[in-house]
Amino acid sequence: MAAATDLPLIRNYNADSVFAYRRGIAISATHFLADVNELVRRLPGASHIVNLCSDRYHFAVGFAAALLRRQINLLPPNQTPAVLEQLVRAYPGAYCLLDSETESASLRTVKFPELSSTPSADFDVPLLPATQVAAILLTSGSTGQPVPHEKSWGGMVRSVLAELERLDLAQKSAAGILGTVPPQHMYGLESTVLLPMQGGLALHAARPFYPADVRAYLEGMSRPRALVTTPVHLRALLAENVALPRLDFLICATAPLSPQLAAAAEAGFAAPLYEVYGCTEAGELAMRRTVETAEWQTLPGIAFRQDEKGTWARGGNVDAEVLLNDVIELHDASRFLLHGRNADLVNIAGKRTSIANLNYHLNSIEGVRDGVFVMPEEQGETVTRLMAFVVAPGVTRKALMQALRSRIDAAFLPRPLHLVASLPRNTTGKLPREALDTLLAELSGEDE
């Protein structure tokens, strides 16, 4: 008999419901469970698995099989040798599940097998303890060394059920979900894998990068359909100035979204856009319809409080109260404004602002495709000045500086401002500090 705290692996599906689309073929929920059960029998014995499958369906099958084997999914922010070696040291005996020809030099590698499972006549959905540790996710490293955070199955399920409630997806059952973010990232895991699994939606196996590929995959999906993406990907899609496929909704996260970009996306896709606020430490915490309000509303069950240390999140999917790393203006326990990360605060000549605010103004300049402010590490007695890197084909440095002077205080003007062809963003659109430091070193000899 199932315990009261057991939760289903998937819900809101019938046996013949479409669970996923892969290479133009619809995969039923029954077929998914059969694939999971076959992989359970073929996985090696271990306590931890590093699921690096790039095919989202393969990832979902591997993630579910690991849960049934009581193996903890280790989900790193990237696949660099340094991060994988960190996992080897922290979790001896862990192995890596891959669906590509590339093998990890650090971890024992298991190739995702060709599955020939036969769906069972019985639609028997497995139940899992809510307290089971389902995954350990590592932070992106955008502010330093990646840090691991445990996630229970119950906490992850509560998170996506709250997201489903806020998005009112009961009227959009079987909607197809295409994601441009990797499933190993907290946002990608919740909104492109677990959201379908718990909402009866259909995940798309692909993770397109180029705008033309995103459009093609969306056009190949029937309605209702949705896109889970980032501001960087949205900006690239809109920059091409071509007709976009109509959607039923969009979800965006990983960096603050300007109202102008949100409005352009809603007009282009003829669909509402919802922005998600969360973090690896706590998962999804709040949402907003960006074109309607700057204010965030916490997800059902989640409440914020503040003390001298900062802002804390508790309740809902948050297993233990979490101190957030952001500057938050709290209106009440469930409504707030976001002013950027604590690590992003800048104090120059007695004046204060945040990197997020500066980036917002920089990316609002006409002609700027991408841009970021950077505060270099202090070196001795040298006065540290803000720098900026901008992707703005056809726009001069002088024009950019003039536009910035009309938007921000002169104390925060970047010196120097570098014009670059692209920024070293990772697969979720973030800029790890290590990548920015490398870029700084490469351009250190450039004149202001």
Tab-separated table of C-alpha atoms in Angstrom:
chain	number	residue	atom	x	y	z
A	1	MET	CA	0.000	0.000	0.000
A	2	ALA	CA	1.317	3.441	-0.933
A	3	ALA	CA	2.220	5.790	1.896
A	4	ALA	CA	0.324	9.054	2.227
A	5	THR	CA	3.483	10.926	1.310
A	6	ASP	CA	4.135	8.975	-1.899
A	7	LEU	CA	3.835	11.023	-5.095
A	8	PRO	CA	3.387	9.778	-8.689
A	9	LEU	CA	6.215	9.875	-11.203
A	10	ILE	CA	3.798	11.375	-13.761
A	11	ARG	CA	0.217	12.606	-13.523
A	12	ASN	CA	-2.668	13.899	-15.661
A	13	TYR	CA	-1.972	11.394	-18.455
A	14	ASN	CA	-4.023	8.550	-19.882
A	15	ALA	CA	-2.265	5.503	-21.286
A	16	ASP	CA	-2.437	6.884	-24.836
A	17	SER	CA	-1.710	10.518	-23.952
A	18	VAL	CA	1.255	12.067	-25.752
A	19	PHE	CA	4.138	12.364	-23.303
A	20	ALA	CA	6.794	13.636	-25.726
A	21	TYR	CA	7.616	14.497	-29.313
A	22	ARG	CA	10.927	13.254	-30.672
A	23	ARG	CA	12.101	13.503	-34.282
A	24	GLY	CA	8.545	14.055	-35.455
A	25	ILE	CA	7.148	11.023	-33.608
A	26	ALA	CA	4.672	11.205	-30.721
A	27	ILE	CA	5.622	9.045	-27.732
A	28	SER	CA	2.795	7.929	-25.456
A	29	ALA	CA	2.858	8.021	-21.661
A	30	THR	CA	2.691	4.192	-21.641
A	31	HIS	CA	5.727	4.009	-23.950
A	32	PHE	CA	7.624	6.438	-21.711
A	33	LEU	CA	7.001	4.253	-18.636
A	34	ALA	CA	8.119	1.173	-20.574
A	35	ASP	CA	11.346	2.933	-21.608
A	36	VAL	CA	11.932	3.997	-18.004
A	37	ASN	CA	11.451	0.449	-16.698
A	38	GLU	CA	13.811	-0.977	-19.323
A	39	LEU	CA	16.497	1.581	-18.460
A	40	VAL	CA	16.049	0.806	-14.743
A	41	ARG	CA	17.147	-2.776	-15.506
A	42	ARG	CA	20.142	-1.608	-17.535
A	43	LEU	CA	21.614	1.077	-15.287
A	44	PRO	CA	24.634	0.049	-13.184
A	45	GLY	CA	24.458	-0.009	-9.409
A	46	ALA	CA	25.581	3.276	-7.824
A	47	SER	CA	24.361	5.950	-5.454
A	48	HIS	CA	24.728	8.895	-7.873
A	49	ILE	CA	24.267	9.430	-11.613
A	50	VAL	CA	25.410	12.440	-13.650
A	51	ASN	CA	22.710	12.803	-16.308
A	52	LEU	CA	24.280	14.678	-19.232
A	53	CYS	CA	21.841	13.575	-21.935
A	54	SER	CA	21.244	16.431	-24.372
A	55	ASP	CA	18.104	14.887	-25.890
A	56	ARG	CA	15.360	16.031	-23.500
A	57	TYR	CA	13.417	12.766	-23.824
A	58	HIS	CA	16.535	10.732	-23.063
A	59	PHE	CA	17.154	13.004	-20.095
A	60	ALA	CA	13.600	12.480	-18.794
A	61	VAL	CA	13.877	8.694	-19.154
A	62	GLY	CA	17.258	8.716	-17.389
A	63	PHE	CA	16.033	11.040	-14.643
A	64	ALA	CA	12.979	8.858	-13.967
A	65	ALA	CA	14.945	5.591	-14.103
A	66	ALA	CA	17.431	6.951	-11.583
A	67	LEU	CA	14.553	7.878	-9.255
A	68	LEU	CA	13.178	4.336	-9.426
A	69	ARG	CA	16.667	2.901	-8.774
A	70	ARG	CA	16.964	5.275	-5.770
A	71	GLN	CA	19.963	6.906	-7.426
A	72	ILE	CA	20.446	10.649	-6.971
A	73	ASN	CA	20.631	12.725	-10.151
A	74	LEU	CA	23.691	15.003	-10.145
A	75	LEU	CA	23.032	17.971	-12.425
A	76	PRO	CA	26.030	20.261	-13.077
A	77	PRO	CA	25.715	23.745	-14.650
A	78	ASN	CA	28.101	22.762	-17.444
A	79	GLN	CA	30.312	19.909	-18.605
A	80	THR	CA	33.724	21.505	-18.136
A	81	PRO	CA	36.466	19.191	-16.843
A	82	ALA	CA	36.796	21.283	-13.663
A	83	VAL	CA	33.122	20.850	-12.725
A	84	LEU	CA	33.106	17.113	-13.543
A	85	GLU	CA	36.267	16.617	-11.484
A	86	GLN	CA	34.538	18.436	-8.617
A	87	LEU	CA	31.724	15.874	-8.827
A	88	VAL	CA	34.167	12.950	-8.870
A	89	ARG	CA	35.814	14.203	-5.696
A	90	ALA	CA	32.536	14.906	-3.922
A	91	TYR	CA	30.656	11.755	-5.029
A	92	PRO	CA	33.048	8.789	-5.461
A	93	GLY	CA	31.529	6.007	-7.545
A	94	ALA	CA	29.216	8.288	-9.515
A	95	TYR	CA	28.806	7.476	-13.193
A	96	CYS	CA	27.769	9.538	-16.210
A	97	LEU	CA	24.820	8.845	-18.540
A	98	LEU	CA	25.471	10.243	-22.027
A	99	ASP	CA	23.624	10.115	-25.350
A	100	SER	CA	26.485	11.493	-27.442
A	101	GLU	CA	29.785	10.044	-28.656
A	102	THR	CA	31.750	12.284	-26.305
A	103	GLU	CA	32.961	10.527	-23.173
A	104	SER	CA	33.914	12.074	-19.875
A	105	ALA	CA	37.571	11.671	-18.970
A	106	SER	CA	36.724	12.083	-15.282
A	107	LEU	CA	33.645	9.880	-14.825
A	108	ARG	CA	32.765	6.303	-15.678
A	109	THR	CA	30.533	6.677	-18.744
A	110	VAL	CA	27.393	4.740	-19.638
A	111	LYS	CA	25.990	5.290	-23.133
A	112	PHE	CA	22.231	5.785	-23.306
A	113	PRO	CA	21.116	2.464	-24.846
A	114	GLU	CA	18.851	1.751	-27.774
A	115	LEU	CA	15.573	0.908	-26.066
A	116	SER	CA	13.197	-1.632	-27.574
A	117	SER	CA	10.656	-1.729	-24.784
A	118	THR	CA	7.106	-2.932	-25.341
A	119	PRO	CA	4.439	-0.877	-23.588
A	120	SER	CA	2.555	-2.772	-20.920
A	121	ALA	CA	-1.179	-3.378	-21.191
A	122	ASP	CA	-1.502	-1.918	-17.701
A	123	PHE	CA	-0.928	1.806	-17.181
A	124	ASP	CA	0.843	1.484	-13.838
A	125	VAL	CA	2.343	4.799	-12.710
A	126	PRO	CA	5.131	4.377	-10.101
A	127	LEU	CA	4.931	6.210	-6.772
A	128	LEU	CA	7.968	7.723	-5.048
A	129	PRO	CA	8.493	8.905	-1.457
A	130	ALA	CA	8.131	12.676	-1.159
A	131	THR	CA	11.184	12.725	1.084
A	132	GLN	CA	13.437	10.937	-1.409
A	133	VAL	CA	16.418	13.028	-2.550
A	134	ALA	CA	15.744	13.266	-6.276
A	135	ALA	CA	18.573	15.479	-7.420
A	136	ILE	CA	21.553	17.566	-6.434
A	137	LEU	CA	21.880	20.671	-8.583
A	138	LEU	CA	24.934	22.886	-8.717
A	139	THR	CA	24.698	26.657	-8.992
A	140	SER	CA	25.808	28.255	-12.264
A	141	GLY	CA	29.070	29.635	-10.936
A	142	SER	CA	28.179	33.152	-12.096
A	143	THR	CA	29.410	34.487	-8.751
A	144	GLY	CA	32.166	31.960	-8.121
A	145	GLN	CA	32.534	28.196	-7.482
A	146	PRO	CA	29.432	26.050	-8.212
A	147	VAL	CA	27.675	25.010	-4.968
A	148	PRO	CA	25.533	21.819	-4.645
A	149	HIS	CA	21.937	21.858	-3.370
A	150	GLU	CA	19.810	18.800	-2.577
A	151	LYS	CA	16.235	18.605	-3.889
A	152	SER	CA	13.571	16.237	-2.572
A	153	TRP	CA	11.035	14.643	-4.885
A	154	GLY	CA	8.224	16.216	-2.859
A	155	GLY	CA	9.728	19.694	-3.071
A	156	MET	CA	10.210	19.470	-6.822
A	157	VAL	CA	6.672	18.194	-7.383
A	158	ARG	CA	5.183	20.945	-5.203
A	159	SER	CA	7.149	23.525	-7.177
A	160	VAL	CA	5.800	22.565	-10.595
A	161	LEU	CA	2.264	22.005	-9.280
A	162	ALA	CA	2.356	25.607	-8.037
A	163	GLU	CA	3.630	26.753	-11.438
A	164	LEU	CA	0.830	24.823	-13.152
A	165	GLU	CA	-1.728	26.473	-10.884
A	166	ARG	CA	-0.365	29.971	-11.495
A	167	LEU	CA	-0.303	29.434	-15.276
A	168	ASP	CA	-3.818	27.957	-15.175
A	169	LEU	CA	-2.733	25.132	-17.473
A	170	ALA	CA	-5.780	22.972	-16.746
A	171	GLN	CA	-7.262	24.498	-19.904
A	172	LYS	CA	-4.145	23.670	-21.925
A	173	SER	CA	-3.681	19.967	-21.172
A	174	ALA	CA	-1.492	18.153	-23.714
A	175	ALA	CA	0.198	21.441	-24.691
A	176	GLY	CA	3.551	20.908	-26.361
A	177	ILE	CA	6.536	22.434	-24.533
A	178	LEU	CA	9.684	23.418	-26.451
A	179	GLY	CA	12.670	24.588	-24.416
A	180	THR	CA	15.837	26.422	-25.397
A	181	VAL	CA	17.384	25.780	-21.963
A	182	PRO	CA	19.153	22.558	-20.905
A	183	PRO	CA	17.337	20.133	-18.557
A	184	GLN	CA	20.341	20.044	-16.207
A	185	HIS	CA	19.626	23.627	-15.123
A	186	MET	CA	17.075	24.182	-12.313
A	187	TYR	CA	14.830	26.307	-14.529
A	188	GLY	CA	15.110	23.894	-17.451
A	189	LEU	CA	14.471	20.869	-15.233
A	190	GLU	CA	11.369	22.357	-13.636
A	191	SER	CA	9.766	24.036	-16.656
A	192	THR	CA	10.684	21.699	-19.545
A	193	VAL	CA	10.751	18.273	-17.851
A	194	LEU	CA	8.904	18.219	-14.527
A	195	LEU	CA	6.180	20.667	-15.610
A	196	PRO	CA	5.147	18.311	-18.452
A	197	MET	CA	5.539	15.211	-16.241
A	198	GLN	CA	3.236	16.600	-13.560
A	199	GLY	CA	0.908	18.578	-15.824
A	200	GLY	CA	0.049	16.046	-18.500
A	201	LEU	CA	1.890	18.150	-21.100
A	202	ALA	CA	4.079	16.973	-23.972
A	203	LEU	CA	7.772	17.773	-23.779
A	204	HIS	CA	9.787	18.237	-26.956
A	205	ALA	CA	13.049	16.291	-27.068
A	206	ALA	CA	14.965	19.005	-28.941
A	207	ARG	CA	16.879	21.937	-27.494
A	208	PRO	CA	17.258	24.330	-30.448
A	209	PHE	CA	19.785	27.150	-30.285
A	210	TYR	CA	19.494	29.126	-33.522
A	211	PRO	CA	16.359	31.262	-34.100
A	212	ALA	CA	15.538	29.499	-37.376
A	213	ASP	CA	15.583	26.123	-35.608
A	214	VAL	CA	13.370	27.417	-32.776
A	215	ARG	CA	10.827	28.678	-35.309
A	216	ALA	CA	10.922	25.442	-37.298
A	217	TYR	CA	10.332	23.233	-34.260
A	218	LEU	CA	7.487	25.448	-33.026
A	219	GLU	CA	5.844	25.468	-36.452
A	220	GLY	CA	6.026	21.661	-36.471
A	221	MET	CA	4.073	21.438	-33.197
A	222	SER	CA	0.280	21.496	-33.078
A	223	ARG	CA	-1.624	23.905	-30.831
A	224	PRO	CA	-1.631	24.420	-27.921
A	225	ARG	CA	2.133	24.973	-27.801
A	226	ALA	CA	4.542	26.971	-25.683
A	227	LEU	CA	8.159	28.117	-25.535
A	228	VAL	CA	10.350	28.024	-22.419
A	229	THR	CA	13.303	30.332	-22.988
A	230	THR	CA	15.582	33.142	-21.777
A	231	PRO	CA	15.922	36.876	-22.519
A	232	VAL	CA	19.004	36.197	-24.655
A	233	HIS	CA	17.146	33.714	-26.862
A	234	LEU	CA	14.097	35.984	-27.065
A	235	ARG	CA	16.238	38.909	-28.170
A	236	ALA	CA	17.838	36.779	-30.894
A	237	LEU	CA	14.437	35.564	-32.125
A	238	LEU	CA	13.033	39.083	-32.358
A	239	ALA	CA	16.177	40.568	-33.923
A	240	GLU	CA	15.650	38.595	-37.132
A	241	ASN	CA	12.475	40.585	-37.825
A	242	VAL	CA	10.621	37.655	-39.429
A	243	ALA	CA	7.138	36.300	-38.738
A	244	LEU	CA	6.984	34.163	-35.610
A	245	PRO	CA	4.647	31.205	-35.017
A	246	ARG	CA	1.655	31.845	-32.771
A	247	LEU	CA	1.950	30.353	-29.294
A	248	ASP	CA	-0.399	29.843	-26.359
A	249	PHE	CA	2.068	31.079	-23.739
A	250	LEU	CA	5.759	31.782	-23.128
A	251	ILE	CA	7.851	31.268	-20.005
A	252	CYS	CA	11.069	33.223	-19.510
A	253	ALA	CA	13.749	33.224	-16.784
A	254	THR	CA	17.490	33.346	-15.860
A	255	ALA	CA	17.829	37.160	-16.112
A	256	PRO	CA	15.542	40.181	-15.600
A	257	LEU	CA	13.355	40.863	-18.619
A	258	SER	CA	12.660	44.429	-19.716
A	259	PRO	CA	9.015	45.413	-20.277
A	260	GLN	CA	9.918	46.461	-23.839
A	261	LEU	CA	11.322	43.029	-24.718
A	262	ALA	CA	8.378	41.296	-23.028
A	263	ALA	CA	5.900	43.412	-25.004
A	264	ALA	CA	7.737	42.736	-28.268
A	265	ALA	CA	7.722	38.989	-27.536
A	266	GLU	CA	4.013	38.972	-26.716
A	267	ALA	CA	3.235	40.853	-29.925
A	268	GLY	CA	5.510	38.641	-32.035
A	269	PHE	CA	4.175	35.336	-30.729
A	270	ALA	CA	0.613	36.593	-30.059
A	271	ALA	CA	0.740	34.996	-26.620
A	272	PRO	CA	1.115	36.005	-22.964
A	273	LEU	CA	4.617	35.879	-21.475
A	274	TYR	CA	5.205	34.894	-17.861
A	275	GLU	CA	8.514	35.549	-16.146
A	276	VAL	CA	9.780	33.176	-13.449
A	277	TYR	CA	11.873	34.210	-10.452
A	278	GLY	CA	13.801	31.524	-8.629
A	279	CYS	CA	17.215	30.151	-7.799
A	280	THR	CA	18.996	26.826	-7.572
A	281	GLU	CA	18.892	27.023	-3.781
A	282	ALA	CA	15.085	27.200	-3.594
A	283	GLY	CA	13.648	26.467	-7.043
A	284	GLU	CA	10.816	28.522	-8.520
A	285	LEU	CA	9.523	31.152	-6.117
A	286	ALA	CA	7.469	33.762	-7.956
A	287	MET	CA	6.050	34.823	-11.300
A	288	ARG	CA	4.806	37.944	-13.034
A	289	ARG	CA	3.221	38.981	-16.309
A	290	THR	CA	6.000	41.420	-17.179
A	291	VAL	CA	3.987	43.645	-19.519
A	292	GLU	CA	1.406	44.242	-16.790
A	293	THR	CA	3.487	44.836	-13.670
A	294	ALA	CA	6.989	45.143	-12.263
A	295	GLU	CA	5.767	43.446	-9.086
A	296	TRP	CA	6.372	39.752	-8.469
A	297	GLN	CA	3.796	37.439	-6.856
A	298	THR	CA	5.055	34.395	-4.954
A	299	LEU	CA	3.807	30.970	-6.021
A	300	PRO	CA	1.046	29.389	-3.904
A	301	GLY	CA	2.275	28.409	-0.449
A	302	ILE	CA	5.483	30.477	-0.546
A	303	ALA	CA	6.033	33.457	1.746
A	304	PHE	CA	8.937	35.897	2.154
A	305	ARG	CA	10.181	37.611	5.287
A	306	GLN	CA	13.047	39.979	5.965
A	307	ASP	CA	15.498	40.542	8.798
A	308	GLU	CA	18.935	42.090	9.221
A	309	LYS	CA	20.475	39.304	7.103
A	310	GLY	CA	18.213	39.830	4.097
A	311	THR	CA	15.171	38.175	2.540
A	312	TRP	CA	14.120	34.617	3.390
A	313	ALA	CA	11.812	32.290	1.438
A	314	ARG	CA	9.785	29.569	3.139
A	315	GLY	CA	6.804	27.303	2.550
A	316	GLY	CA	5.492	25.645	-0.595
A	317	ASN	CA	8.241	23.788	-2.427
A	318	VAL	CA	11.027	25.178	-0.206
A	319	ASP	CA	12.140	22.243	1.963
A	320	ALA	CA	14.036	24.455	4.427
A	321	GLU	CA	13.942	28.251	4.753
A	322	VAL	CA	16.408	29.813	2.308
A	323	LEU	CA	18.241	33.154	2.499
A	324	LEU	CA	18.031	34.711	-0.960
A	325	ASN	CA	20.986	36.384	-2.668
A	326	ASP	CA	18.938	39.211	-4.137
A	327	VAL	CA	18.064	42.770	-3.167
A	328	ILE	CA	14.307	42.670	-2.647
A	329	GLU	CA	11.811	45.398	-1.824
A	330	LEU	CA	9.110	43.529	0.078
A	331	HIS	CA	5.571	44.897	-0.170
A	332	ASP	CA	4.057	42.067	1.852
A	333	ALA	CA	4.760	38.355	2.378
A	334	SER	CA	3.841	37.505	-1.207
A	335	ARG	CA	4.487	40.666	-3.294
A	336	PHE	CA	7.831	42.297	-4.012
A	337	LEU	CA	10.103	44.172	-6.394
A	338	LEU	CA	13.452	42.740	-7.442
A	339	HIS	CA	16.464	45.071	-7.567
A	340	GLY	CA	19.267	42.667	-8.479
A	341	ARG	CA	21.684	40.378	-6.675
A	342	ASN	CA	23.490	41.328	-3.474
A	343	ALA	CA	26.760	40.487	-5.204
A	344	ASP	CA	25.836	42.956	-7.977
A	345	LEU	CA	25.585	46.043	-5.765
A	346	VAL	CA	27.949	48.815	-6.812
A	347	ASN	CA	29.029	51.756	-4.654
A	348	ILE	CA	31.024	54.461	-6.440
A	349	ALA	CA	31.672	57.919	-5.004
A	350	GLY	CA	28.986	57.326	-2.403
A	351	LYS	CA	26.374	56.469	-5.034
A	352	ARG	CA	24.722	53.036	-5.178
A	353	THR	CA	23.155	50.975	-7.929
A	354	SER	CA	23.175	47.381	-9.141
A	355	ILE	CA	24.716	45.661	-12.143
A	356	ALA	CA	21.217	44.443	-13.064
A	357	ASN	CA	19.952	48.028	-13.235
A	358	LEU	CA	22.916	49.119	-15.357
A	359	ASN	CA	22.460	46.124	-17.680
A	360	TYR	CA	18.798	46.999	-18.047
A	361	HIS	CA	19.626	50.512	-19.289
A	362	LEU	CA	22.454	49.281	-21.517
A	363	ASN	CA	20.261	46.700	-23.248
A	364	SER	CA	17.471	49.265	-23.710
A	365	ILE	CA	19.625	51.295	-26.106
A	366	GLU	CA	18.513	50.971	-29.713
A	367	GLY	CA	20.901	48.785	-31.693
A	368	VAL	CA	22.259	46.868	-28.697
A	369	ARG	CA	21.810	43.132	-29.175
A	370	ASP	CA	23.541	42.133	-25.965
A	371	GLY	CA	25.533	43.883	-23.278
A	372	VAL	CA	26.840	43.547	-19.748
A	373	PHE	CA	28.544	45.681	-17.110
A	374	VAL	CA	31.437	44.146	-15.190
A	375	MET	CA	33.171	45.194	-11.987
A	376	PRO	CA	36.767	43.878	-12.207
A	377	GLU	CA	38.453	42.409	-9.164
A	378	GLU	CA	40.257	45.031	-7.072
A	379	GLN	CA	44.036	45.073	-7.468
A	380	GLY	CA	45.979	46.745	-4.681
A	381	GLU	CA	45.426	50.482	-4.395
A	382	THR	CA	44.231	50.831	-7.984
A	383	VAL	CA	40.851	52.505	-8.318
A	384	THR	CA	38.492	49.929	-9.799
A	385	ARG	CA	36.180	51.196	-12.547
A	386	LEU	CA	33.176	49.594	-14.142
A	387	MET	CA	33.652	48.107	-17.590
A	388	ALA	CA	31.092	47.088	-20.182
A	389	PHE	CA	31.041	44.669	-23.090
A	390	VAL	CA	28.517	45.361	-25.831
A	391	VAL	CA	27.327	43.563	-28.943
A	392	ALA	CA	25.936	46.348	-31.151
A	393	PRO	CA	26.772	45.963	-34.847
A	394	GLY	CA	26.853	49.311	-36.612
A	395	VAL	CA	26.743	51.388	-33.413
A	396	THR	CA	29.825	53.369	-32.400
A	397	ARG	CA	31.352	53.485	-28.942
A	398	LYS	CA	30.734	57.241	-28.845
A	399	ALA	CA	27.015	56.809	-29.591
A	400	LEU	CA	26.690	54.169	-26.888
A	401	MET	CA	28.364	56.369	-24.293
A	402	GLN	CA	26.099	59.288	-25.196
A	403	ALA	CA	23.044	57.083	-24.809
A	404	LEU	CA	24.274	55.817	-21.435
A	405	ARG	CA	24.897	59.364	-20.175
A	406	SER	CA	21.209	60.108	-20.681
A	407	ARG	CA	20.207	57.012	-18.709
A	408	ILE	CA	22.618	56.509	-15.792
A	409	ASP	CA	24.675	58.611	-13.390
A	410	ALA	CA	28.092	59.605	-14.734
A	411	ALA	CA	29.763	57.795	-11.821
A	412	PHE	CA	28.660	54.463	-13.343
A	413	LEU	CA	29.722	55.102	-16.932
A	414	PRO	CA	31.935	52.210	-18.102
A	415	ARG	CA	35.608	52.901	-18.655
A	416	PRO	CA	36.392	51.209	-20.901
A	417	LEU	CA	33.438	50.140	-23.039
A	418	HIS	CA	34.418	47.241	-25.304
A	419	LEU	CA	32.620	46.458	-28.533
A	420	VAL	CA	32.650	42.684	-29.067
A	421	ALA	CA	31.169	40.253	-31.583
A	422	SER	CA	29.505	38.127	-28.895
A	423	LEU	CA	29.441	37.471	-25.161
A	424	PRO	CA	30.580	34.125	-23.691
A	425	ARG	CA	27.169	33.115	-22.380
A	426	ASN	CA	26.503	29.549	-21.294
A	427	THR	CA	23.575	27.380	-22.401
A	428	THR	CA	21.143	29.164	-20.061
A	429	GLY	CA	22.219	32.621	-21.183
A	430	LYS	CA	24.226	33.386	-18.061
A	431	LEU	CA	27.765	34.759	-17.938
A	432	PRO	CA	29.966	32.731	-15.569
A	433	ARG	CA	32.548	34.870	-13.792
A	434	GLU	CA	35.351	32.680	-15.131
A	435	ALA	CA	34.285	33.379	-18.731
A	436	LEU	CA	34.085	37.110	-18.053
A	437	ASP	CA	37.534	37.093	-16.459
A	438	THR	CA	38.912	35.370	-19.557
A	439	LEU	CA	37.293	37.991	-21.776
A	440	LEU	CA	38.756	40.758	-19.616
A	441	ALA	CA	42.225	39.253	-19.916
A	442	GLU	CA	41.947	38.978	-23.704
A	443	LEU	CA	40.918	42.631	-24.069
A	444	SER	CA	43.037	44.122	-21.303
A	445	GLY	CA	45.284	45.896	-23.788
A	446	GLU	CA	42.467	47.599	-25.660
A	447	ASP	CA	42.386	51.402	-25.543
A	448	GLU	CA	39.456	53.117	-23.916
